[in-house]
Structures are given as C-alpha cells and as structure tokens.
Amino acid sequence: MTSPQPDTDLIGKIRDIAGSGGVLTEAADVAPFYRDHRELFVGAGLCVARPRTTEEVAAIVRLCAERRVPVVPQGGNTGLVGGSVPDDTGNAVVISLARMNRIRELDAVNATMTVEAGCILQDLQDAARDADRLFPLSLGAEGSCMIGGNLSTNAGGIGVLKYGNARDLVLGLEVVLADGRVWNGLNGLRKDNTGYDLKHLFIGAEGTLGIITAAVMKLYPRPAAQETVFMAVPRIEDVMGLLNDARAASGDCVTAFELLPRLGLDLVLKHFEGTRAPLETVTPWYVLMQWSAGAGAGDAEAALRRALESFLEGRFEAGVITDAALAASEAQVKELWKLREVLPESQTREGGSIKHDVSVPVSRVSEFINRGTALLESHMPGIRVFPFGHVGDGNIHFNVTQPVGMTKAEFHGHWEEINRLTHDLVMEMDGSFSAEHGIGRLKRGELARYGDPLDLELMRRIKSVLDPDGIMNPGKVL
Ligand SMILES: Cc1cc2nc3c(=O)[nH]c(=O)nc-3n(C[C@H](O)[C@H](O)[C@H](O)COP(=O)(O)OP(=O)(O)OC[C@H]3O[C@@H](n4cnc5c(N)ncnc54)[C@H](O)[C@@H]3O)c2cc1C
C-alpha cells in the first residue's frame, strides 16, 4: 500500500490542519492509542491525529487518501475485538475523535440530541437527564467509550431489551467518506423514506466505510419509577419463562434482565473488596431485573412496587424463584449493579479466561447454556464455565475460566479449540458468534469461516464502492 517510512511531510500537513495539539508522535503519547483495551493487539502508526471539527477530519482523510495512507478511526478505545488500533506496519494514521465532543443541539420537543462522535456516552446520558429526558444506551464502558465508537460497533448493553441496540437509537448521521467528502445525513426525521437508508451502512461498520463525525440520537421520557430486584433462580430452564412472565405482568416494563451464575458471584466476592452477596440463598443462577414505569395515574412508584411484589410472590409460589432482594434505596441499586458490572473483571483477576460474546434465539438460551457447558466440561475436565449477561436479548457472554491448578499460558493454548467448539454449537443453533462486540481483527477469521458467501460478497462490493483504495481501517472485519 504505502511506504512504511515516517512521512514527516504528511505529519506536518496534518499539524497545519489540526493545530500543534492536534498531532501526537512521541512514543509515550501514542502508546495508549496503539494498544487495544484487552492488550491482545499492540500495533504501530505514523501518528495520532486529533481533529476538532468535521472539516478537519475531512481534510486529514483527504490528505491520507491522496497518498493511500491507511486511517484508523478511534473513539474511547474500549472495543473488545481489536478494531480500534493499527496493525504493526507503522504506516497508518490513527484519527482520534476525542476532541470532537460537543453536543451541537438538544431538541427536547423533537426528543433528539445532535452530538459529535467524541462525546463520552455517560456525558450524553447526563445531558439528557439534565433536560429531563432519557438517553437509554448503557454499558459497562460508558465512562470512557464514545458515541462514534458505540455507533460504529452498533453497541448493545443493558437497555437493548426495551430500547434496542445503538442502531435503533439513531435518526441521522454525518460521515467523512474515504475520499474526504462529507456525507450529510444529519437529520432528525422520524419518517423519511427517500431511497436507501444509507446511515445504516456506517452503523456497525467498525470504521471500515467512513468516519462518523456526528449523529442525531433519540431521547425518551424519563421513567417516573424504577425497581431493581436480585432473584435466586435454581433452574436455568426457568429463566426465560421468568422474563416472559415479567414482561406480561409489568405491562412490558422490563428494562433490564441480566443473568449471573453462582460461580461469577463467588469470584466477584473473592476479588472485589466491599462486595457482598445480596441473598443468603445459594443457587446456581441469579437474575438481576429492572422494571421502569412511565408516569401513570397516582403514585407510580408505589404502584410499580406493588406490581413487582405481587409478581415475585407468584413466581415464588410456582417454585421458579427461591429468594429475592428488592433494592430499597439508590445505594442498594448501585450495589446490585456493581456485582454485574465487575463480573468480567473478576474473571480476569481469577486467571486465564477465554470469552465468547454469542447469541441464540431467546427461546434457546437455556438449551445453549446446558449443551455448551456439557460440551466444554467433557472436553476439558475442571474448566469453569461462566455464562452471564444480557440473556433477555438472547446474548450470552459464554466465558470460561481456567481449571484450578492449570497455568494461564497452558489454558490460553486451548483458545482456538475452545472457540471452535463453542462457535460451532452457536452456529448449529442458528445463533451469532458475535452478538454485540463486532468483528474487528479478533473475529475476522470467524466471519470468513461462518459468514454466508453471498453476505461476504455483498459486503466486499459495498466496501469497494465506498473505499476503493482500501484505506479505511484496513484488516478489520473483512
Ligand atoms: C468494561 C466493558 C464493558 C463493555 N460492555 C459492552 C456491552 O455491554 N455491550 C457492547 O456492545 N459493548 C460493550 N463493550 C465494548 C465497547 O465498549 C463497545 O464496543 C463500545 O461501543 C466501543 O466504543 P469506543 O468509543 O471505545 O470505540 P473504539 O474502541 O475506539 O472503536 C471501536 C470500533 O469503532 C471504530 N470507530 C470508533 N469511532 C469511530 C468513528 N467515529 N467513526 C468510525 N469508526 C469508529 C474503531 O475503528 C473500531 O473499529 C464493553 C467494553 C468494556 C471495556
């Protein structure tokens, strides 16, 4: 593609565009931009460009396009598949969107906000709250991931059950194309059937088709009441039925439904000081559930609580749940969510872990967990299977931890075969080997292996139309 020699002329020109603080070249400054969150990939680059405006992004991409220099868009660099960092050839320009962090407009009546790609997700939630609105996208990395990254990975998280993935929350986009032109699809229309809906090409494209610079995001009314409960559910086969019953009993008010295995809870209690088990009851499975209600007549909070208590009583009598802790204060809500949020990190602290972010039809979640667990336990006696996550969406983080006594290195030596067993089962069950984290570099081989040939052909053709010289985040996805 291009010469791997440091191109000081190009760096100087980028500095002319983005200002002296707009380019990083020193090893210590660029290092965090060249390694991914899980440190599975450490690359190299020509420099890190930090533009402040769409025009600056466009000018930098135009320069790179003229010289066929690859560009790697980066947001908060919290992605889990290695999509946001360059390879090790050293010839790419990383374009960090971090300085494009303005909320251009918040229209409370249209229920939208127009935001730049570098806005941190949590800041957008806060801005919506300040305007008495809800921005429902929520995930563990929300304190550092950015909306451009969320859109480029079509992020999921805990609110998908009610509000959908990132894709479902967008009305319009502004994108810098691979030749440096700006595609302006930045409208806030809820109805617009004027030909192909091009914005959806860029959502979930992981920076391989263009750079998202701004978006119009949907806002929602803030719920008048919210209840959070932690339940002991002895049988995995009862979990999805519990969700369906909860949706019916609440008038479809279930806004989160997260599965936690006992093993996960044990590791959280072991590795995180100050955490405590919410229930004394020891059972293989727990569910953390949240109900949110609109304004309703009378005291919405009391009404929601009564409905939830009566639902829990019924499930208790049916033997589906054996214990439950209802959060009585905001502090208790936070305590319960903390158990869920630190679950992946507790696994990392325990030692070697191999992670699968998979989905199956919601009706087959328990079948998948049972079959997958039996498969891996028979393959490697002592392996600790650790399924958790957003099961309300059919999304299971089917992670496994090393057997006690095995070294991390030895365990990681089995990475490929454990992936293969798990993903083969997922595909046999009409599922997806990447539910919400994307493809990046980590799962490119899996896409090539499991992807439908016609899907792959169409993706390649779209790529060649939008990025004929292959400069947009090369080596990712396809
Ligand atoms: C603790 C933790 C919890 C997480 N929980 C979840 C979860 O529940 N659900 C979920 O879906 N993910 C989750 N993730 C993964 C990650 O946070 C998301 O994928 C997030 O959306 C990435 O945003 P980012 O700004 O960090 O993007 P980055 O990591 O910087 O980039 C991700 C990809 O998008 C591209 N990109 C970034 N910005 C742009 C842009 N402006 N234009 C074009 N391309 C761009 C990059 O090139 C890369 O391919 C979690 C990660 C962590 C560390």
Coordinates of C-alpha atoms and ligand atoms in Angstrom, one line a residue:
M1 CA 0.0 0.0 0.0
T2 CA 2.3 2.8 1.2
S3 CA 5.9 3.3 2.3
P4 CA 6.3 2.4 6.0
Q5 CA 8.9 5.3 6.3
P6 CA 7.9 8.1 8.7
D7 CA 6.2 10.6 6.4
T8 CA 7.2 13.9 8.2
D9 CA 5.7 15.9 5.4
L10 CA 2.3 14.3 6.0
I11 CA 2.6 14.8 9.8
G12 CA 3.5 18.4 9.2
K13 CA 0.4 18.9 6.9
I14 CA -1.8 17.2 9.5
R15 CA -0.4 19.6 12.1
D16 CA -1.3 22.5 9.8
I17 CA -4.8 21.3 9.8
A18 CA -5.4 20.2 13.4
G19 CA -3.0 22.6 15.2
S20 CA 0.0 21.8 17.3
G21 CA -2.0 19.9 19.9
G22 CA -3.8 18.0 17.1
V23 CA -1.0 15.6 16.3
L24 CA 0.8 13.1 18.7
T25 CA 4.0 11.4 17.7
E26 CA 6.0 10.8 20.9
A27 CA 6.2 7.2 21.9
A28 CA 4.7 7.7 25.4
D29 CA 1.9 9.8 24.0
V30 CA 0.9 7.5 21.2
A31 CA 1.3 4.2 23.0
P32 CA -2.3 4.1 24.6
F33 CA -3.7 4.7 21.1
Y34 CA -1.8 1.8 19.6
R35 CA -2.9 -1.0 22.0
D36 CA -6.4 -2.2 22.5
H37 CA -8.3 -2.4 25.8
R38 CA -7.6 -6.1 26.4
E39 CA -4.0 -5.7 25.2
L40 CA -4.5 -8.5 22.7
F41 CA -3.2 -6.3 19.9
V42 CA -0.4 -3.8 20.0
G43 CA 0.3 -2.0 16.8
A44 CA 2.2 1.0 15.5
G45 CA 1.4 4.1 13.5
L46 CA 2.6 7.2 11.8
C47 CA 0.9 9.5 14.2
V48 CA -2.3 10.1 16.1
A49 CA -4.4 12.9 14.7
R50 CA -6.8 14.7 17.0
P51 CA -9.1 16.9 14.8
R52 CA -11.6 19.3 16.4
T53 CA -14.1 19.6 13.6
T54 CA -15.7 17.7 10.8
E55 CA -13.8 19.9 8.3
E56 CA -10.5 19.0 10.0
V57 CA -11.4 15.3 9.8
A58 CA -12.3 15.6 6.2
A59 CA -9.1 17.5 5.3
I60 CA -6.9 14.9 7.1
V61 CA -8.7 12.0 5.4
R62 CA -8.3 13.8 2.0
L63 CA -4.6 14.1 2.6
C64 CA -4.3 10.4 3.5
A65 CA -6.5 9.3 0.6
E66 CA -4.2 11.2 -1.9
R67 CA -1.2 9.3 -0.5
R68 CA -3.1 6.0 0.0
V69 CA -2.2 6.1 3.7
P70 CA -4.5 3.9 5.9
V71 CA -6.6 5.7 8.6
V72 CA -7.8 4.0 11.8
P73 CA -10.7 5.9 13.5
Q74 CA -10.7 5.6 17.3
G75 CA -13.1 6.6 20.0
G76 CA -12.7 5.6 23.6
N77 CA -10.6 2.5 22.6
T78 CA -12.8 0.3 24.8
G79 CA -13.7 -2.1 21.9
L80 CA -13.1 -5.8 22.7
V81 CA -12.2 -7.1 19.2
G82 CA -9.1 -5.1 18.3
G83 CA -10.8 -2.9 15.7
S84 CA -9.6 0.5 17.0
V85 CA -5.9 0.0 16.8
P86 CA -3.5 -0.1 13.8
D87 CA -1.6 -3.2 12.7
D88 CA 2.2 -3.3 13.3
T89 CA 3.3 -2.0 9.9
G90 CA 3.5 1.6 11.3
N91 CA 2.1 3.3 8.2
A92 CA -1.4 4.2 9.4
V93 CA -2.7 7.5 10.9
V94 CA -5.0 6.9 13.9
I95 CA -7.7 9.5 13.9
S96 CA -8.9 10.1 17.4
L97 CA -12.4 11.7 17.7
A98 CA -11.9 12.6 21.3
R99 CA -11.7 16.4 20.7
M100 CA -15.0 16.4 18.8
N101 CA -17.1 16.3 22.0
R102 CA -19.7 19.0 21.6
I103 CA -23.5 18.5 21.9
R104 CA -24.5 20.6 19.0
E105 CA -28.2 20.7 19.8
L106 CA -30.7 19.2 22.2
D107 CA -34.3 19.5 21.0
A108 CA -36.5 18.4 23.8
V109 CA -39.7 18.6 21.7
N110 CA -38.3 16.6 18.8
A111 CA -36.8 14.3 21.5
T112 CA -33.4 14.3 19.9
M113 CA -29.8 15.4 20.5
T114 CA -27.3 16.2 17.8
V115 CA -23.9 15.1 19.1
E116 CA -20.3 14.9 17.9
A117 CA -18.7 11.5 17.6
G118 CA -16.2 12.1 20.5
C119 CA -18.9 12.7 23.2
I120 CA -18.4 10.2 26.0
L121 CA -21.5 8.1 26.5
Q122 CA -22.0 8.9 30.1
D123 CA -21.9 12.7 29.3
L124 CA -24.7 12.1 26.9
Q125 CA -26.8 10.3 29.5
D126 CA -26.2 13.2 31.9
A127 CA -27.1 15.8 29.3
A128 CA -30.3 14.0 28.6
R129 CA -31.1 13.8 32.3
D130 CA -30.5 17.5 32.8
A131 CA -33.1 18.1 30.1
D132 CA -35.5 15.7 31.9
R133 CA -35.1 13.1 29.1
L134 CA -33.6 9.6 29.0
F135 CA -30.8 8.5 26.7
P136 CA -31.1 4.8 27.2
L137 CA -27.8 3.4 25.7
S138 CA -25.9 2.0 28.7
L139 CA -22.9 -0.4 29.0
G140 CA -20.0 -1.1 31.3
A141 CA -17.6 1.1 29.5
E142 CA -19.9 4.1 29.4
G143 CA -17.5 6.3 31.4
S144 CA -14.9 6.2 28.5
C145 CA -16.5 4.9 25.3
M146 CA -17.7 7.5 22.8
I147 CA -20.8 7.7 20.8
G148 CA -19.0 7.4 17.5
G149 CA -17.5 4.1 18.7
N150 CA -20.9 3.0 20.0
L151 CA -22.4 3.6 16.6
S152 CA -19.5 2.0 14.7
T153 CA -19.8 -1.2 16.8
N154 CA -23.7 -1.0 17.0
A155 CA -23.2 -1.4 20.7
G156 CA -25.8 -3.3 22.8
G157 CA -25.6 -3.2 26.6
I158 CA -28.2 -3.4 29.2
G159 CA -31.0 -1.4 27.7
V160 CA -31.5 -3.3 24.5
L161 CA -34.5 -5.3 25.8
K162 CA -36.6 -2.1 25.8
Y163 CA -34.8 0.4 23.6
G164 CA -32.8 -1.6 21.1
N165 CA -29.2 -1.5 20.0
A166 CA -27.3 1.7 19.2
R167 CA -28.6 1.4 15.6
D168 CA -32.2 1.7 16.9
L169 CA -31.4 5.0 18.6
V170 CA -30.2 6.9 15.6
L171 CA -32.1 9.2 13.3
G172 CA -29.3 10.8 11.4
L173 CA -25.5 10.7 10.7
E174 CA -22.7 12.8 9.4
V175 CA -19.8 10.8 7.9
V176 CA -16.5 11.7 6.4
L177 CA -16.1 9.3 3.4
A178 CA -12.8 7.6 2.4
D179 CA -12.1 10.3 -0.2
G180 CA -12.6 13.1 2.3
R181 CA -16.0 14.2 1.2
V182 CA -18.6 14.8 3.9
W183 CA -21.9 12.9 3.6
N184 CA -24.6 14.9 5.4
G185 CA -27.3 12.6 6.6
L186 CA -27.7 14.6 9.8
N187 CA -31.5 14.9 10.0
G188 CA -33.8 14.4 13.0
L189 CA -36.7 12.9 11.0
R190 CA -38.7 10.0 12.3
K191 CA -40.2 9.4 8.9
D192 CA -38.0 9.6 5.7
N193 CA -38.5 7.0 3.0
T194 CA -36.4 8.7 0.3
G195 CA -34.5 5.8 -1.1
Y196 CA -31.8 3.6 0.5
D197 CA -31.2 4.5 4.2
L198 CA -27.5 5.0 3.9
K199 CA -26.8 5.7 7.5
H200 CA -27.3 2.1 8.4
L201 CA -24.2 1.2 6.2
F202 CA -21.9 3.1 8.5
I203 CA -23.5 1.8 11.8
G204 CA -21.7 -1.4 12.8
A205 CA -19.1 -0.9 10.1
E206 CA -16.3 -0.5 12.6
G207 CA -14.7 2.3 10.7
T208 CA -14.2 0.4 7.5
L209 CA -16.5 2.5 5.4
G210 CA -16.1 6.1 6.7
I211 CA -15.6 8.1 9.8
I212 CA -18.8 9.1 11.8
T213 CA -18.4 12.7 12.9
A214 CA -21.8 13.4 14.3
A215 CA -25.2 11.8 14.9
V216 CA -28.8 12.7 15.8
M217 CA -29.8 10.4 18.7
K218 CA -33.3 9.7 20.0
L219 CA -34.3 10.7 23.5
Y220 CA -37.1 9.2 25.6
P221 CA -39.2 10.3 28.6
R222 CA -37.6 9.6 31.9
P223 CA -39.3 6.8 33.8
A224 CA -41.3 8.0 36.7
A225 CA -40.4 4.9 38.8
Q226 CA -37.9 2.2 38.7
E227 CA -37.5 -1.0 40.7
T228 CA -34.5 -3.4 40.8
V229 CA -34.6 -6.9 42.1
F230 CA -32.0 -9.7 42.5
M231 CA -33.5 -13.1 42.3
A232 CA -32.3 -16.7 43.0
V233 CA -33.4 -18.9 40.2
P234 CA -32.4 -22.6 40.7
R235 CA -33.1 -23.9 37.2
I236 CA -31.7 -22.3 34.1
E237 CA -34.7 -23.7 32.2
D238 CA -36.9 -21.3 34.1
V239 CA -35.0 -18.2 33.4
M240 CA -36.5 -17.2 30.0
G241 CA -40.0 -18.1 31.1
L242 CA -39.5 -15.8 34.1
L243 CA -38.6 -13.0 31.7
N244 CA -41.8 -13.5 29.6
D245 CA -44.0 -13.7 32.7
A246 CA -42.3 -10.5 34.0
R247 CA -43.0 -8.7 30.7
A248 CA -46.6 -9.7 30.8
A249 CA -47.1 -8.9 34.5
S250 CA -45.5 -5.4 34.2
G251 CA -47.2 -4.3 31.0
D252 CA -43.9 -4.7 29.1
C253 CA -41.9 -2.5 31.6
V254 CA -38.9 -4.8 32.0
T255 CA -35.9 -2.6 31.1
A256 CA -33.0 -5.0 32.1
F257 CA -32.7 -8.7 32.6
E258 CA -29.2 -9.9 33.4
L259 CA -28.1 -13.5 34.2
L260 CA -25.4 -14.1 36.8
P261 CA -24.0 -17.6 37.6
R262 CA -23.1 -18.5 41.2
L263 CA -19.5 -19.1 40.1
G264 CA -19.5 -15.4 38.9
L265 CA -20.9 -14.1 42.1
D266 CA -18.3 -16.1 44.1
L267 CA -15.4 -14.7 42.0
V268 CA -16.8 -11.1 42.5
L269 CA -17.0 -11.6 46.3
K270 CA -13.5 -13.1 46.2
H271 CA -11.8 -10.4 44.1
F272 CA -13.7 -7.2 45.0
E273 CA -13.4 -5.9 48.5
G274 CA -16.6 -4.4 49.9
T275 CA -18.9 -6.5 47.8
R276 CA -21.5 -8.7 49.5
A277 CA -23.9 -11.4 48.4
P278 CA -27.4 -9.8 48.2
L279 CA -29.1 -13.2 49.2
E280 CA -28.1 -15.9 51.6
T281 CA -29.7 -18.5 49.4
V282 CA -27.1 -20.4 47.4
T283 CA -28.3 -21.4 43.9
P284 CA -26.7 -22.0 40.5
W285 CA -28.3 -18.9 38.9
Y286 CA -29.3 -15.4 39.8
V287 CA -31.2 -12.8 37.7
L288 CA -30.8 -9.0 38.1
M289 CA -34.0 -7.4 36.8
Q290 CA -35.1 -3.8 36.4
W291 CA -38.7 -2.5 35.8
S292 CA -39.3 1.1 34.7
A293 CA -42.7 2.7 34.5
G294 CA -44.0 5.8 32.9
A295 CA -46.0 8.5 34.7
G296 CA -49.3 6.5 35.2
A297 CA -52.0 7.8 37.4
G298 CA -51.4 8.3 41.1
D299 CA -48.2 7.3 42.8
A300 CA -46.2 5.5 40.1
E301 CA -43.5 4.3 42.4
A302 CA -45.9 2.6 44.9
A303 CA -47.9 1.1 42.0
L304 CA -44.8 -0.3 40.3
R305 CA -43.5 -1.8 43.6
R306 CA -46.9 -3.4 44.4
A307 CA -47.0 -5.0 40.9
L308 CA -43.4 -6.3 41.3
E309 CA -44.1 -7.7 44.8
S310 CA -47.2 -9.5 43.6
F311 CA -45.2 -10.9 40.6
L312 CA -42.5 -12.1 42.9
E313 CA -45.0 -13.8 45.2
G314 CA -46.5 -15.7 42.3
R315 CA -43.1 -16.8 41.0
F316 CA -42.1 -17.8 44.5
E317 CA -45.2 -20.0 44.9
A318 CA -44.6 -21.6 41.5
G319 CA -41.1 -22.5 42.7
V320 CA -39.4 -20.6 39.9
I321 CA -37.6 -18.3 42.3
T322 CA -36.5 -19.3 45.8
D323 CA -35.4 -15.9 47.1
A324 CA -35.3 -12.2 46.1
A325 CA -33.8 -8.9 47.3
L326 CA -35.7 -5.8 46.2
A327 CA -33.4 -2.7 46.3
A328 CA -34.8 -0.2 48.9
S329 CA -32.6 2.7 48.0
E330 CA -30.5 4.2 45.2
A331 CA -27.4 3.0 47.1
Q332 CA -28.7 -0.6 47.0
V333 CA -29.5 -0.3 43.3
K334 CA -25.9 0.7 42.7
E335 CA -24.6 -2.2 44.9
L336 CA -26.6 -4.7 42.9
W337 CA -25.5 -3.3 39.5
K338 CA -21.9 -3.3 40.7
L339 CA -22.0 -7.1 41.1
R340 CA -23.0 -7.3 37.4
E341 CA -20.5 -4.7 36.2
V342 CA -17.4 -6.2 37.8
L343 CA -18.3 -9.7 36.8
P344 CA -16.0 -9.8 33.7
E345 CA -13.1 -8.2 35.6
S346 CA -13.5 -10.8 38.4
Q347 CA -12.9 -13.4 35.8
T348 CA -9.7 -11.7 34.6
R349 CA -8.5 -11.4 38.2
E350 CA -9.0 -15.2 38.7
G351 CA -6.6 -16.0 35.9
G352 CA -6.8 -17.1 32.2
S353 CA -10.2 -16.6 30.6
I354 CA -11.5 -17.3 27.1
K355 CA -14.5 -15.2 26.1
H356 CA -17.4 -15.7 23.7
D357 CA -19.9 -13.0 23.0
V358 CA -22.6 -15.1 21.4
S359 CA -26.4 -15.0 20.8
V360 CA -29.1 -17.6 20.1
P361 CA -32.8 -17.2 19.7
V362 CA -34.2 -16.2 23.1
S363 CA -36.2 -19.4 23.3
R364 CA -33.0 -21.5 23.1
V365 CA -30.8 -19.7 25.7
S366 CA -31.1 -22.4 28.4
E367 CA -30.6 -25.2 25.8
F368 CA -27.4 -23.4 24.6
I369 CA -26.1 -22.9 28.1
N370 CA -26.7 -26.6 29.0
R371 CA -25.3 -28.0 25.8
G372 CA -22.3 -25.6 25.7
T373 CA -21.4 -26.3 29.4
A374 CA -21.6 -30.1 28.9
L375 CA -19.5 -29.9 25.7
L376 CA -16.7 -27.8 27.3
E377 CA -16.7 -29.7 30.6
S378 CA -16.3 -33.0 28.8
H379 CA -13.6 -31.5 26.6
M380 CA -11.6 -30.1 29.5
P381 CA -12.4 -31.5 32.9
G382 CA -12.2 -28.8 35.6
I383 CA -12.9 -25.9 33.1
R384 CA -15.1 -23.3 34.8
V385 CA -17.9 -22.3 32.5
F386 CA -19.2 -18.8 33.3
P387 CA -22.2 -17.8 31.2
F388 CA -23.7 -14.4 32.1
G389 CA -25.1 -11.3 30.6
H390 CA -28.0 -9.8 28.6
V391 CA -29.9 -13.0 28.2
G392 CA -33.1 -11.1 27.6
D393 CA -31.7 -10.4 24.2
G394 CA -30.5 -14.0 23.7
N395 CA -27.0 -12.6 24.3
I396 CA -24.8 -14.8 26.4
H397 CA -21.2 -14.0 27.4
F398 CA -20.2 -17.6 27.4
N399 CA -16.9 -17.2 29.1
V400 CA -14.7 -19.9 30.5
T401 CA -12.1 -19.7 33.2
Q402 CA -9.0 -22.0 33.6
P403 CA -9.3 -25.1 35.7
V404 CA -7.8 -24.7 39.2
G405 CA -4.2 -25.6 39.0
M406 CA -3.7 -25.0 35.3
T407 CA -1.5 -22.1 34.2
K408 CA -2.8 -19.2 32.3
A409 CA -0.4 -19.9 29.4
E410 CA -1.4 -23.6 29.2
F411 CA -5.1 -22.6 29.3
H412 CA -4.7 -20.0 26.6
G413 CA -3.0 -22.6 24.4
H414 CA -6.5 -24.1 24.1
W415 CA -8.0 -20.8 22.9
E416 CA -8.7 -21.9 19.2
E417 CA -10.2 -25.3 20.0
I418 CA -12.5 -23.9 22.7
N419 CA -13.6 -21.1 20.3
R420 CA -14.3 -23.7 17.7
L421 CA -16.4 -26.0 19.9
T422 CA -18.4 -23.0 21.2
H423 CA -18.9 -21.3 17.9
D424 CA -19.8 -24.5 16.0
L425 CA -22.5 -25.1 18.6
V426 CA -23.7 -21.5 18.3
M427 CA -24.0 -21.7 14.5
E428 CA -25.7 -25.1 14.7
M429 CA -28.3 -23.4 16.9
D430 CA -28.9 -20.6 14.4
G431 CA -27.0 -18.1 16.5
S432 CA -24.3 -15.5 16.1
F433 CA -20.7 -15.8 17.1
S434 CA -20.5 -12.1 17.7
A435 CA -23.6 -10.7 19.3
E436 CA -22.6 -7.2 20.3
H437 CA -18.8 -6.7 20.2
G438 CA -18.3 -6.8 16.4
I439 CA -15.6 -8.4 14.3
G440 CA -12.6 -6.1 14.4
R441 CA -9.4 -8.2 14.0
L442 CA -10.2 -10.8 16.6
K443 CA -13.1 -12.4 14.8
R444 CA -12.2 -11.8 11.2
G445 CA -11.3 -15.4 10.7
E446 CA -14.6 -16.5 12.3
L447 CA -16.5 -14.2 9.8
A448 CA -14.7 -15.7 6.9
R449 CA -15.4 -19.2 8.3
Y450 CA -19.0 -18.9 9.2
G451 CA -20.2 -16.0 7.1
D452 CA -22.7 -16.7 4.2
P453 CA -20.7 -16.4 0.9
L454 CA -23.3 -14.1 -0.6
D455 CA -23.3 -11.9 2.6
L456 CA -19.5 -11.7 2.3
E457 CA -19.6 -10.9 -1.4
L458 CA -22.1 -8.1 -0.9
M459 CA -20.0 -6.7 2.0
R460 CA -16.9 -6.7 -0.2
R461 CA -18.7 -5.0 -3.0
I462 CA -20.1 -2.3 -0.7
K463 CA -16.5 -1.8 0.7
S464 CA -15.1 -1.4 -2.7
V465 CA -17.6 1.2 -3.7
L466 CA -17.2 3.3 -0.6
D467 CA -13.5 2.7 -0.1
P468 CA -12.0 1.7 -3.4
D469 CA -8.4 2.1 -2.2
G470 CA -8.9 0.2 1.0
I471 CA -7.6 3.0 3.3
M472 CA -10.4 2.9 5.9
N473 CA -9.4 0.7 8.8
P474 CA -7.8 -2.0 6.7
G475 CA -7.5 -5.5 8.0
K476 CA -10.7 -5.2 10.1
V477 CA -14.0 -7.0 9.6
L478 CA -13.3 -8.3 6.1
Ligands
LIG1 C1 -16.0 -3.0 30.7 C2 -16.5 -3.1 29.3 C3 -17.9 -3.3 29.1 C4 -18.4 -3.4 27.8 N1 -19.7 -3.7 27.7 C5 -20.3 -3.7 26.5 C6 -21.7 -4.0 26.3 O1 -22.4 -4.3 27.3 N2 -22.2 -4.0 25.1 C7 -21.4 -3.7 24.0 O2 -21.9 -3.7 22.9 N3 -20.1 -3.5 24.1 C8 -19.5 -3.5 25.3 N4 -18.2 -3.2 25.4 C9 -17.4 -3.0 24.2 C10 -17.1 -1.5 23.9 O3 -17.3 -0.7 25.0 C11 -18.1 -1.0 22.8 O4 -17.8 -1.7 21.7 C12 -18.1 0.5 22.5 O5 -19.2 0.7 21.7 C13 -16.8 0.9 21.8 O6 -16.8 2.4 21.8 P1 -15.4 3.1 21.8 O7 -15.7 4.6 21.7 O8 -14.5 2.7 22.9 O9 -14.9 2.6 20.4 P2 -13.4 2.2 20.0 O10 -13.0 1.0 20.8 O11 -12.5 3.3 19.9 O12 -13.6 1.7 18.5 C14 -14.4 0.6 18.2 C15 -14.5 0.4 16.6 O13 -15.2 1.5 16.1 C16 -14.4 2.3 15.2 N5 -14.7 3.7 15.4 C17 -14.6 4.3 16.6 N6 -15.0 5.6 16.5 C18 -15.4 5.7 15.2 C19 -16.0 6.8 14.4 N7 -16.2 8.0 14.9 N8 -16.2 6.5 13.1 C20 -16.0 5.3 12.5 N9 -15.5 4.3 13.2 C21 -15.2 4.5 14.5 C22 -13.0 1.8 15.5 O14 -12.2 1.9 14.4 C23 -13.2 0.4 15.9 O15 -13.3 -0.5 14.8 C24 -17.6 -3.2 26.7 C25 -16.2 -2.9 26.9 C26 -15.7 -2.8 28.2 C27 -14.3 -2.5 28.3

